[in-house]
Coordinates of C-alpha atoms and ligand atoms in Angstrom, one line a residue:
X1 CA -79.7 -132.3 -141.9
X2 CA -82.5 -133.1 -139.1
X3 CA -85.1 -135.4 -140.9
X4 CA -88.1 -133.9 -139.3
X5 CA -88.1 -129.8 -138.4
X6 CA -87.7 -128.7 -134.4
X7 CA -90.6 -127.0 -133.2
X8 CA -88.3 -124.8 -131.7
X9 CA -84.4 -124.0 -132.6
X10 CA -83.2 -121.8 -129.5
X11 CA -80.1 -119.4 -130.1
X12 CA -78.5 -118.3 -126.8
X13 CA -78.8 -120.3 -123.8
X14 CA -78.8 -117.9 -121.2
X15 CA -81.6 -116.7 -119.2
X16 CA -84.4 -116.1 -121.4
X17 CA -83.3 -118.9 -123.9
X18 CA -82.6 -122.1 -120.8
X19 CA -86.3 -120.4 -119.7
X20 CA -87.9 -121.4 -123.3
X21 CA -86.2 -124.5 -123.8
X22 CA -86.9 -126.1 -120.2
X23 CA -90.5 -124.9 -120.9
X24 CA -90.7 -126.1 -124.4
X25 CA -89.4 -129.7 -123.6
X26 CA -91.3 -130.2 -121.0
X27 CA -94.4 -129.2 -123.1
X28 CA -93.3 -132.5 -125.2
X29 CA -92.0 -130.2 -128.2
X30 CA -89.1 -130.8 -130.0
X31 CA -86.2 -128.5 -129.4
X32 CA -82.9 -127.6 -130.0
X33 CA -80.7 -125.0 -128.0
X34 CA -77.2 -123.4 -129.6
X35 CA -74.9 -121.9 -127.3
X36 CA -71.5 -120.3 -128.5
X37 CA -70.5 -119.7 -125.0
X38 CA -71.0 -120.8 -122.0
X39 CA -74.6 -122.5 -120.7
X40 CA -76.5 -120.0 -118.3
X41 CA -75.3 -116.8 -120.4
X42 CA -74.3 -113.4 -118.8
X43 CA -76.5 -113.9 -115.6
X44 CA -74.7 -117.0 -114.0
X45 CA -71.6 -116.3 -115.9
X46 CA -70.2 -113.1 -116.1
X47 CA -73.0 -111.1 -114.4
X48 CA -76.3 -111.1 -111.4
X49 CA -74.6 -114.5 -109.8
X50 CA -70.7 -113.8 -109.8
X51 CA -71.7 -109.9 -108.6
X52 CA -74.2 -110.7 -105.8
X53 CA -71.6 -113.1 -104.8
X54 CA -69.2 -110.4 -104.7
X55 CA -71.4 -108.0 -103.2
X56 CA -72.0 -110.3 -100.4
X57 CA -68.2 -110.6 -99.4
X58 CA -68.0 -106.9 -99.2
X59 CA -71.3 -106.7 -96.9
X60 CA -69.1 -109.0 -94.7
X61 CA -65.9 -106.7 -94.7
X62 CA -68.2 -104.1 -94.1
X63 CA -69.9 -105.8 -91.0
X64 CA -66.4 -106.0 -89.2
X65 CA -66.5 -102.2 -89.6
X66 CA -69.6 -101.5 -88.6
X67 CA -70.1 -103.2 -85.2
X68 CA -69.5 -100.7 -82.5
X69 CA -72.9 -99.4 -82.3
X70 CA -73.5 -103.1 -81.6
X71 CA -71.8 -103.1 -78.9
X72 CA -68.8 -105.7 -81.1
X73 CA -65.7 -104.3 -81.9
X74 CA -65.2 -102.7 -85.1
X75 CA -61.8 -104.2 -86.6
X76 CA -60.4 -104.0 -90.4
X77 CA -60.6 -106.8 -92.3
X78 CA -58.5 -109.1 -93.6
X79 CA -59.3 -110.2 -97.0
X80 CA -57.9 -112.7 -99.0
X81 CA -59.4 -111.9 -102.4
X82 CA -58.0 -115.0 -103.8
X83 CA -60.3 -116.7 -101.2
X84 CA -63.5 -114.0 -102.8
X85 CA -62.6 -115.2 -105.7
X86 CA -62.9 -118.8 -105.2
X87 CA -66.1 -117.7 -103.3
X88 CA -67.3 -116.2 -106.0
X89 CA -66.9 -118.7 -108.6
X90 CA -68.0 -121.5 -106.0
X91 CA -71.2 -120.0 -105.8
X92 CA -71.4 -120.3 -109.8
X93 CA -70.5 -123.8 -109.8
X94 CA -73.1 -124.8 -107.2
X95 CA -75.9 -123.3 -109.4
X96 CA -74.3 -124.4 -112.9
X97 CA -76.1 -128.2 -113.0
X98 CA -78.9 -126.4 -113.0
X99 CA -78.4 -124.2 -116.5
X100 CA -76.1 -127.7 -117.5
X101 CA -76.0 -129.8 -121.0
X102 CA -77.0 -132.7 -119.0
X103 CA -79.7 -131.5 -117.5
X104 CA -80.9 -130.0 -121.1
X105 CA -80.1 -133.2 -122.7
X106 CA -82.1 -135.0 -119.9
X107 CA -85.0 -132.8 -120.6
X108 CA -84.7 -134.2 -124.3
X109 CA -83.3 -131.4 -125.7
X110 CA -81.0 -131.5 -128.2
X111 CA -77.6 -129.4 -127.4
X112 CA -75.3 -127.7 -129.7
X113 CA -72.3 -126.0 -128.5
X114 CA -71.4 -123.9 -131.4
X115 CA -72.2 -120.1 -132.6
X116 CA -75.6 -120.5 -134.4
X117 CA -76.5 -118.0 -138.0
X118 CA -79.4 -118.0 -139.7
X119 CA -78.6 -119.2 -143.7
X120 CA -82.0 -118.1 -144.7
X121 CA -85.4 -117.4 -142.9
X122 CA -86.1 -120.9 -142.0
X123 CA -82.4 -122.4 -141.9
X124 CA -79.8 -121.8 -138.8
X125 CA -76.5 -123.2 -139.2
X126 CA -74.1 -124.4 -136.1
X127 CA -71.3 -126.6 -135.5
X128 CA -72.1 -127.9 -139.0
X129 CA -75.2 -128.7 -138.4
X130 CA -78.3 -127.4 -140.9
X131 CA -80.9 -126.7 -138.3
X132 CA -85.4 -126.7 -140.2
X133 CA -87.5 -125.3 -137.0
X134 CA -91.1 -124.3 -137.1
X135 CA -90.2 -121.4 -134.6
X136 CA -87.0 -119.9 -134.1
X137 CA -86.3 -117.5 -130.9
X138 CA -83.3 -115.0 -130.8
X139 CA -81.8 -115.1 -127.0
X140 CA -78.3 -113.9 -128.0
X141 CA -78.0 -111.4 -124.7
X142 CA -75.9 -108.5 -125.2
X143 CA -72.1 -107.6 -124.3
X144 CA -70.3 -104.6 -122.5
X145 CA -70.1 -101.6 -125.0
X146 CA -66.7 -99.6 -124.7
X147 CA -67.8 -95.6 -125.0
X148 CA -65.9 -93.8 -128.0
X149 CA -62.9 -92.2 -125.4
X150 CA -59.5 -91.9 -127.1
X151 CA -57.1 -94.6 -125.9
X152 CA -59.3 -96.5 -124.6
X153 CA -58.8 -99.0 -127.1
X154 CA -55.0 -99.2 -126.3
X155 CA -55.4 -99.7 -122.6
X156 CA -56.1 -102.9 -120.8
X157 CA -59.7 -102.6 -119.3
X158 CA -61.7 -104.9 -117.1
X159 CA -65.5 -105.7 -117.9
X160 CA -68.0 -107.9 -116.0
X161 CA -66.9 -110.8 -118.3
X162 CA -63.3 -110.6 -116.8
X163 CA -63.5 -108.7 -113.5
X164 CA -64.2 -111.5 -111.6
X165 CA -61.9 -113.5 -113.0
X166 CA -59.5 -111.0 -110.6
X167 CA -57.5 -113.4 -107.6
X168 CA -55.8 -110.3 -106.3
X169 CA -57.7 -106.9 -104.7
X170 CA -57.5 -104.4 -107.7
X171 CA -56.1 -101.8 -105.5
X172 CA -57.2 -98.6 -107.0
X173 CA -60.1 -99.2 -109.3
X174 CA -61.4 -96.7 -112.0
X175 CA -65.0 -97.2 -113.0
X176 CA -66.1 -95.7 -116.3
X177 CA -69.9 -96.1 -115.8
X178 CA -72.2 -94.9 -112.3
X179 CA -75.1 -97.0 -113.8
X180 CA -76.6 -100.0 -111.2
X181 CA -73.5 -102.3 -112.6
X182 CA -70.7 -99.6 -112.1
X183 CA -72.6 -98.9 -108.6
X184 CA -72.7 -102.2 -107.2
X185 CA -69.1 -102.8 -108.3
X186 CA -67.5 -99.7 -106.8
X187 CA -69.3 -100.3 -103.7
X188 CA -68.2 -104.5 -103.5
X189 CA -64.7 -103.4 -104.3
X190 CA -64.4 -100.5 -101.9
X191 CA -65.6 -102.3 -99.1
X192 CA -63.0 -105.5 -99.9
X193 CA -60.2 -102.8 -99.4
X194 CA -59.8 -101.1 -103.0
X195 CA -59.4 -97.2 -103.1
X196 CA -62.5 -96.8 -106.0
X197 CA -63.2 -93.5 -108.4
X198 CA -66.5 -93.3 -110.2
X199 CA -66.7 -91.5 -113.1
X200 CA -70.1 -91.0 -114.6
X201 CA -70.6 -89.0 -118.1
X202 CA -74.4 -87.9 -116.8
X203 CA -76.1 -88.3 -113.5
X204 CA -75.3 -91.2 -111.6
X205 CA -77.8 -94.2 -111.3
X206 CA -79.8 -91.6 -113.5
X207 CA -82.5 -93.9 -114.7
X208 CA -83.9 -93.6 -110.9
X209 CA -85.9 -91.0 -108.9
X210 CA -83.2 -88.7 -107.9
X211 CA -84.5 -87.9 -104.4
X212 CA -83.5 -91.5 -103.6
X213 CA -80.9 -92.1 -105.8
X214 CA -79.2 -89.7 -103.5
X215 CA -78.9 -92.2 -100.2
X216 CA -77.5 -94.6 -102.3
X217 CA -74.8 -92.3 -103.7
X218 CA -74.2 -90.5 -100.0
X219 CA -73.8 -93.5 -98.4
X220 CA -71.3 -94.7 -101.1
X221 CA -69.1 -91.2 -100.6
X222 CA -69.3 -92.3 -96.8
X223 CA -67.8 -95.6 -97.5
X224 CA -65.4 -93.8 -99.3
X225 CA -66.1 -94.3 -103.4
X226 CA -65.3 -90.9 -105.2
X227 CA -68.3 -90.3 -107.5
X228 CA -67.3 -87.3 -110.1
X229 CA -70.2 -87.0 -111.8
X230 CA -70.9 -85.0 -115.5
X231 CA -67.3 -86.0 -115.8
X232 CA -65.9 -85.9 -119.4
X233 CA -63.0 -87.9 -120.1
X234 CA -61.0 -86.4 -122.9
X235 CA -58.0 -89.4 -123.1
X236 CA -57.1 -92.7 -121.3
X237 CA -53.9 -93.4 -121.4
X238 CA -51.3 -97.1 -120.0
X239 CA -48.6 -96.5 -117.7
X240 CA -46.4 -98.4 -115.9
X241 CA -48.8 -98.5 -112.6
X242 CA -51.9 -99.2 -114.3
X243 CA -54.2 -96.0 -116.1
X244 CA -54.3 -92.7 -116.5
X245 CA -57.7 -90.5 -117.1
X246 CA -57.5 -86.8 -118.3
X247 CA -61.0 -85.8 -117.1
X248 CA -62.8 -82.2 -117.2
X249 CA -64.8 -82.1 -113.8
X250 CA -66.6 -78.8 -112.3
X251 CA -65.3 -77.0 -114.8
X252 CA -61.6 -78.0 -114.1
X253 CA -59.1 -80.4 -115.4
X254 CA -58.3 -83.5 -114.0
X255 CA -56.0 -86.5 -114.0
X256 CA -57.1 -89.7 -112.3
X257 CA -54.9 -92.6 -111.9
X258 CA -55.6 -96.1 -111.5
X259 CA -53.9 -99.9 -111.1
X260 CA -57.1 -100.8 -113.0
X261 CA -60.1 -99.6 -115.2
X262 CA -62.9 -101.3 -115.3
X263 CA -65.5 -100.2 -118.5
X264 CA -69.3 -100.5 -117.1
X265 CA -71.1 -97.9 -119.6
X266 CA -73.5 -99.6 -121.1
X267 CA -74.5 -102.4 -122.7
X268 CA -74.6 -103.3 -127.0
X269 CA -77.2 -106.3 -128.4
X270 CA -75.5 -109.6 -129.6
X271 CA -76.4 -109.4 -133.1
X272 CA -73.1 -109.3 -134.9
X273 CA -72.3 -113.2 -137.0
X274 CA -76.2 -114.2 -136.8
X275 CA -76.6 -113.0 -140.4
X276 CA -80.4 -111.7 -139.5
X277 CA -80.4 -110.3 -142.7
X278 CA -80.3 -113.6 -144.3
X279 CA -84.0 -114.3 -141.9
X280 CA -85.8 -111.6 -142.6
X281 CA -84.6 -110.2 -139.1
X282 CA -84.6 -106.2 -138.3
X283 CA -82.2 -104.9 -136.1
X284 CA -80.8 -101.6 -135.1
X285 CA -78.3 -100.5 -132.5
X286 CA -80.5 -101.1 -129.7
X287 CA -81.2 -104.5 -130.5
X288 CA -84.1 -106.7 -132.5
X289 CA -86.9 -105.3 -133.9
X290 CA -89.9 -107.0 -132.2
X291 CA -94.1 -106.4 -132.0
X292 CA -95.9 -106.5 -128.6
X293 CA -95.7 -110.3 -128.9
X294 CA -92.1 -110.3 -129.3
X295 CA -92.2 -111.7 -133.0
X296 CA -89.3 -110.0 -135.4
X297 CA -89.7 -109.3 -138.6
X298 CA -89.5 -112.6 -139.6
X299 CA -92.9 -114.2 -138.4
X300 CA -91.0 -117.6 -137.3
X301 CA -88.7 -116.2 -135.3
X302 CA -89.1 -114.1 -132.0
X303 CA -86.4 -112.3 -129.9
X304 CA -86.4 -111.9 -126.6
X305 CA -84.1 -110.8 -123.3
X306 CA -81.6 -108.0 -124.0
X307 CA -81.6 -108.6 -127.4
X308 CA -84.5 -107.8 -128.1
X309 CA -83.5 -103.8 -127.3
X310 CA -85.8 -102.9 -124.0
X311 CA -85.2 -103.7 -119.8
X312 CA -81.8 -106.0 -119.5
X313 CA -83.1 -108.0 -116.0
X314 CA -83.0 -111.9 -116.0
X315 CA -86.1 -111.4 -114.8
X316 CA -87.0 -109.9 -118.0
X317 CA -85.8 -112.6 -120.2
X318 CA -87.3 -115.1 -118.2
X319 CA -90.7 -113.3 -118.4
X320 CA -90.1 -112.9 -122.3
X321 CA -90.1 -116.7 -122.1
X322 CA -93.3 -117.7 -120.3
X323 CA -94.9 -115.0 -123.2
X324 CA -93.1 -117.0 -126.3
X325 CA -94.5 -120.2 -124.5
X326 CA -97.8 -118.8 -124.0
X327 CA -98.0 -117.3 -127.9
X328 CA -96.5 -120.3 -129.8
X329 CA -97.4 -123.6 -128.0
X330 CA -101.6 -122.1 -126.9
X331 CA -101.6 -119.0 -129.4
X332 CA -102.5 -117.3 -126.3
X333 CA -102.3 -113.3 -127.4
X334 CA -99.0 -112.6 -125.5
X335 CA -98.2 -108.5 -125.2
X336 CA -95.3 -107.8 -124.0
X337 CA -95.5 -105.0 -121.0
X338 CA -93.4 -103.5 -118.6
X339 CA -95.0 -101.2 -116.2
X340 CA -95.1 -104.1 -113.5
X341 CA -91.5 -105.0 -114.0
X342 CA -89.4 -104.3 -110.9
X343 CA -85.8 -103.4 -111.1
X344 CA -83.5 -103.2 -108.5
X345 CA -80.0 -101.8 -108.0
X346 CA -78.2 -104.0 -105.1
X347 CA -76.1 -101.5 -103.0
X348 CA -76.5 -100.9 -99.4
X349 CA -78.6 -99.5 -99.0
X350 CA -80.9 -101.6 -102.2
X351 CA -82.5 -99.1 -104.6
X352 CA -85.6 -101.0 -106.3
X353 CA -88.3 -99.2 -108.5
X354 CA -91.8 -100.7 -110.6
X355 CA -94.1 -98.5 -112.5
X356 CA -94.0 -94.8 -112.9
X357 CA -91.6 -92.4 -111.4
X358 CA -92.8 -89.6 -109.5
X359 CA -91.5 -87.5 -112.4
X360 CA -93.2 -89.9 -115.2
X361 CA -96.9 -90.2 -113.1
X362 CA -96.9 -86.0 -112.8
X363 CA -96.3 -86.0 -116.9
X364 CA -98.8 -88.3 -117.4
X365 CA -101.9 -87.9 -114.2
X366 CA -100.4 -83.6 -113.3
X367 CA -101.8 -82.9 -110.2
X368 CA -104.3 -85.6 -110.0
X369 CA -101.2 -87.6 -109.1
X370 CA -100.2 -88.2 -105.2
X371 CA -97.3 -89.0 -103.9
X372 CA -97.0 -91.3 -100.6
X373 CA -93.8 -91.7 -98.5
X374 CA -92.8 -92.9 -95.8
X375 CA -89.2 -93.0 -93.9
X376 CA -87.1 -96.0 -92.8
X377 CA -86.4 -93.7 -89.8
X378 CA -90.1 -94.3 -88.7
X379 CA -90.3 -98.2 -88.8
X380 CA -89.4 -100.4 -86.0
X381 CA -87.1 -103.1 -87.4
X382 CA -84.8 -100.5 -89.3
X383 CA -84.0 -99.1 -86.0
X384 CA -83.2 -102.4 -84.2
X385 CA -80.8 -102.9 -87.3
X386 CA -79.4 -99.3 -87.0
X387 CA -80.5 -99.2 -90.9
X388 CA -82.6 -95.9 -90.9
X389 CA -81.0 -94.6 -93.8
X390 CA -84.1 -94.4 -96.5
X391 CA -87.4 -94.5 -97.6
X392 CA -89.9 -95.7 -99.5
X393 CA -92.0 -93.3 -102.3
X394 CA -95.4 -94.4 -103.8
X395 CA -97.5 -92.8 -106.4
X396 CA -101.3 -93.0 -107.0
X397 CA -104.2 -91.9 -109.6
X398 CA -107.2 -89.7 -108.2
X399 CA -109.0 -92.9 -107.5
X400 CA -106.3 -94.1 -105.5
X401 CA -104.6 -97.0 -108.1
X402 CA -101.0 -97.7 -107.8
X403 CA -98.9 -96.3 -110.6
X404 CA -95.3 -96.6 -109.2
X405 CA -93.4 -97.1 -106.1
X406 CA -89.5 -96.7 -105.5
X407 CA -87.7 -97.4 -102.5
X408 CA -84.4 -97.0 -101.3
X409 CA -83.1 -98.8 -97.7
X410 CA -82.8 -102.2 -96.4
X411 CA -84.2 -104.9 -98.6
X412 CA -85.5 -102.8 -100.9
X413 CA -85.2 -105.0 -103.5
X414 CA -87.4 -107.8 -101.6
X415 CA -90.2 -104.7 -100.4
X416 CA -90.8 -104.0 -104.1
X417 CA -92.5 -107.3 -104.6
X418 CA -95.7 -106.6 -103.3
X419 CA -96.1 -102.8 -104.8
X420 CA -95.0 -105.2 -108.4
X421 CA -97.8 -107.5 -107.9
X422 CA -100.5 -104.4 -106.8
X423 CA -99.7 -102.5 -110.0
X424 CA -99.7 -105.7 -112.4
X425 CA -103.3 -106.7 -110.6
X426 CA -104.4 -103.0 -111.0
X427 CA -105.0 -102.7 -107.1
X428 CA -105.5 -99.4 -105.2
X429 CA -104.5 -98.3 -102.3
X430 CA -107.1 -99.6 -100.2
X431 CA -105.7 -103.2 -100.7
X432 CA -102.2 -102.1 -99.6
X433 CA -104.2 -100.6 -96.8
X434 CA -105.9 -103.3 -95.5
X435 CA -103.5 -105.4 -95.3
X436 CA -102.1 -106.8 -92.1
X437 CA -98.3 -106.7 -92.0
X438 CA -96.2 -108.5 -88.9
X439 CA -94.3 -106.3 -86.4
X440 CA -91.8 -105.5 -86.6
X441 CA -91.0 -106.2 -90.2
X442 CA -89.4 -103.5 -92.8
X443 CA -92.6 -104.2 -94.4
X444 CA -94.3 -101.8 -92.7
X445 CA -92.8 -99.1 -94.4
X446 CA -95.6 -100.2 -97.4
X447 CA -98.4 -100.0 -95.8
X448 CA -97.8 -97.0 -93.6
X449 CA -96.8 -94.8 -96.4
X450 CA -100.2 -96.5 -98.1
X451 CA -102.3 -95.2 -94.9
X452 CA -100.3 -91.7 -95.4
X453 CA -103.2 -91.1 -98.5
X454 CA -105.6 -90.6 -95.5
X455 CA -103.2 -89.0 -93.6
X456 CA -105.2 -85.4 -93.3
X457 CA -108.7 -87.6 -92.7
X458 CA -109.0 -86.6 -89.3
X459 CA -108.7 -83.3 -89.9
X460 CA -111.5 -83.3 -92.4
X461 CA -114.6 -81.4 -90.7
X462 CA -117.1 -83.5 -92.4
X463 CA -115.8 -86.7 -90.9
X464 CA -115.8 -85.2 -87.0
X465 CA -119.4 -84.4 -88.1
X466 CA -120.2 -88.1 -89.2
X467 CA -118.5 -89.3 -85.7
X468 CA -120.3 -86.9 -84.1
X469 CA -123.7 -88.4 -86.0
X470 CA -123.1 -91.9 -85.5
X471 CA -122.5 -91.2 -81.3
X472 CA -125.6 -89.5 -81.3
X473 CA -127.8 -91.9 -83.3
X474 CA -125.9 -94.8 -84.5
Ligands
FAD501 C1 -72.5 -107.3 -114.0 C2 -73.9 -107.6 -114.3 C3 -74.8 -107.8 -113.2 C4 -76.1 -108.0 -113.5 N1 -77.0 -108.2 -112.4 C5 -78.3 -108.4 -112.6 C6 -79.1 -108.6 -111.6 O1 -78.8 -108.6 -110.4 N2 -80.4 -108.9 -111.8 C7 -80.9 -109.0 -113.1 O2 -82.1 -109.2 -113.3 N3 -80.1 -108.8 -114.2 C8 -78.8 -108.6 -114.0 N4 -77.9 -108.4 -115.0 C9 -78.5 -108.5 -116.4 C10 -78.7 -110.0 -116.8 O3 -77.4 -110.7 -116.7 C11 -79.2 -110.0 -118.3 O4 -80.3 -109.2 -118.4 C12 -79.6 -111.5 -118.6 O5 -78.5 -112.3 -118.6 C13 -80.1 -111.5 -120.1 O6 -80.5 -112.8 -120.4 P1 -80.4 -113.2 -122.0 O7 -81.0 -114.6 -122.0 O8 -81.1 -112.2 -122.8 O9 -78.9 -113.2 -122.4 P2 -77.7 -114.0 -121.7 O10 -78.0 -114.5 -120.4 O11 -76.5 -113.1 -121.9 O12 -77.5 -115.2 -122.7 C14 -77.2 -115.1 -124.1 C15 -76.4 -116.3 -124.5 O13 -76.4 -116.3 -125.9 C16 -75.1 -116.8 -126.3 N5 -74.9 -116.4 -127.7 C17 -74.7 -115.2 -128.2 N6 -74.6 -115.2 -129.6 C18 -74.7 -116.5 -129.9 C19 -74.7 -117.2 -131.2 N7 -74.5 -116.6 -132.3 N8 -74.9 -118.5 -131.2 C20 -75.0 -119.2 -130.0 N9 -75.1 -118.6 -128.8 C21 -74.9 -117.3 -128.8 C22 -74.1 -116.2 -125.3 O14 -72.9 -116.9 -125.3 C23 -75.0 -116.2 -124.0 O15 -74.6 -117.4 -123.3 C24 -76.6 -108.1 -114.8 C25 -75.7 -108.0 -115.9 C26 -74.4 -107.7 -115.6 C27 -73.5 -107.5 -116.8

């Protein structure tokens, strides 16, 4: 046993937990960091990292296809997915040192590479180890759920902790799943040469305005992915060549078949060996219980990232960790929020959302609630790219603050940025306004959807009567 207690014992070393231990250390605490698995969790593992890297190979099969209106010659292809693969996992290893033991240990933190459990509210145990900490925080992630479908237990599936572990093209790909991971994937794969099907229990990418949701999934159909949406699969069974899905689609029966399934439908916390009940710790099947300040029910321990039940973004995890830092090193009141959290789904075209739906805003502000757009079509930069497809959708209180944005079209996911940091400074319209954006930049689409608010100004009798005032006096 550790003579003197950590200040902080650190289970999971993924996003949010590398986030509080780098910070803590740094801060001069004393910290130790269990991982069961491998250092920089799901994201630079099994998750954002191998997929964007992935995604990124497709976008450059796709650019031999798409060059004729450049005036280059569109040809097919060749892909040597071996060669993604390596890619792929290249890409990890260049950001690995980063997430490393070595680095951790050179911080002066003390590693343990073993599963941690909690023996009682103040005690974890791992690698044989008894662990005293004044502060214990939770950072266990969360792993692919498999949805209750007969067979699917007796079929071989993929899931984002072995599908890119794949050296050769899965040729025709099932996805269970048409949330932002199932979307992303079908998309990658399609474009590397796979024939993809979609199927999608509910709406497609659902959790997103569906007015943009819908270039997304039109310009996925385009490429070629089948999307069968409000599909029901009654049985998945193994065959020689791969799967088999019975299905019940627009009302009609259906069999798909498949060289490979993969399962993305939804995510389950990593809660199962920590013996939380031994701490004091609340769970349920969405994750850890936690207050505002991210504090379980144990008042040592906090939980945070996608075990602790609520967004599942790195960003998230790593924001979790700046407010544990804040709450337990300065007992600076930490609340935990989440209406100037972006998220962004990283198809092409990018869908990327922060703050309130149009849908969500009308609930909450009715008709006091306004509703900006503005269409890719209309800016500049999107045409000399050829990527019009899009546009960008911004809601606003009566006295013009910003309540949500979502957009949908070429770098998306970078144009969000600005509407993030508007809503978490509580800034209206005006600011977005007044801004002075370069030309010709995508980023025009913000501001000239923000200028849309005024858009029937001119028209207004009483302002040709102020011009008309101010030429005559002013
Ligand atoms: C395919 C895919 C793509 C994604 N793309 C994006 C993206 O583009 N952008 C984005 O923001 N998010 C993305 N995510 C989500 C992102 O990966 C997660 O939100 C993020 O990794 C959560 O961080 P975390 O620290 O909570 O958990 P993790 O990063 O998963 O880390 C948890 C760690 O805890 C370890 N652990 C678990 N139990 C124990 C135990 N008992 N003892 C010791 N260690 C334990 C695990 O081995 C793991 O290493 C993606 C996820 C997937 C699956």
């Amino acid at each position: 046993m550790s003579s003197t207690p950590y200040d902080f014992c650190i289970i999971g070393a993924g996003s949010g937990g590398l986030s509080v231990a780098a910070a803590a250390a740094q801060f001069g605490e004393k910290v130790v960091l269990i991982e069961s698995g491998k250092m920089g969790g799901d994201c630079l593992n099994y998750g954002c990292v191998p997929s964007k890297a992935l995604i990124a190979a497709g976008k450059h099969a796709h650019a031999f296809r798409s060059g004729a209106d450049f005036g280059v010659a569109a040809a097919e292809p060749k892909v040597d997915f071996q060669k993604v693969h390596d890619h792929i996992h290249d890409v990890i290893a260049g950001i690995a040192p980063h997430d490393s033991v070595e680095r951790f240990e050179g911080l002066g933190v003390k590693v343990i590479q073993a599963a941690g459990r909690f023996m009682d509210a103040e005690t974890v145990e791992a690698g044989g180890e008894t662990i005293k900490a004044h502060r214990f925080v939770v950072a266990t992630g969360s792993s692919p759920s498999a949805p209750p479908i007969p067979g699917l237990d007796e079929v071989d599936y993929l899931t984002n902790e072995t599908v890119f572990l794949n050296t050769s093209l899965p040729r025709d790909l099932i996805i269970i799943g048409g949330g932002p991971i199932g979307m992303e994937m079908a998309q990658a794969h399609r474009r590397l040469g796979a024939n993809v099907t979609v199927l999608e229990a509910f709406d497609p990418l659902g959790k997103d305005d569906p007015e943009l949701t819908r270039v997304v999934l039109d310009h996925l159909r385009d490429e070629g992915v089948q999307i069968l949406a409000q599909a029901k699969i009654s049985n998945i069974s193994q065959t020689k060549a791969g799967v088999s899905v019975e299905l019940e689609h627009d009302g009609t029966g259906k069999t798909v078949k498949g060289s490979h399934l993969l399962v993305a439908a939804g995510r389950k916390p990593n809660v199962d060996g920590l013996n939380l009940e031994a701490a004091g710790i609340e769970y349920d099947r969405r994750g850890i219980k936690v207050d505002d300040g991210l504090r379980t029910t144990n008042r040592k321990a906090y939980a945070i990232g996608d075990v602790a039940g609520g967004l599942q973004f790195t960003h998230v995890a790593g924001y979790h960790a700046g407010l544990v830092i804040r709450n337990a090193l300065f007992r600076l009141p930490a609340k935990n929020k989440t209406g100037h959290i972006p998220w962004v789904t990283y198809t092409d075209p990018e869908l990327a959302h922060v703050g309130l739906t149009e849908q969500a805003a009308r609930e909450q502000h009715g008709d006091a609630a306004t509703v900006l757009k503005w269409p890719f079509e209309e800016n500049d930069r999107a045409r000399t790219e050829r990527k019009t497809d899009g546009m960008i959708k911004v809601v606003t209180a009566k006295n013009g603050r910003i309540l949500g944005a979502t957009i949908v079209g070429p770098n998306a996911g970078e144009l969000i940025q600005s509407w993030g940091l508007a809503i978490s400074a509580g800034l209206k319209i005006k600011a977005m306004i007044d801004q002075v954006v370069a030309y010709p930049t995508l980023a025009e689409v913000s501001r000239r959807a923000a200028i849309t608010q005024y858009a029937d100004l001119p028209a207004k009798p009483w302002i040709r009567q102020l011009i008309g005032f101010l030429k005559k006096f002013g």
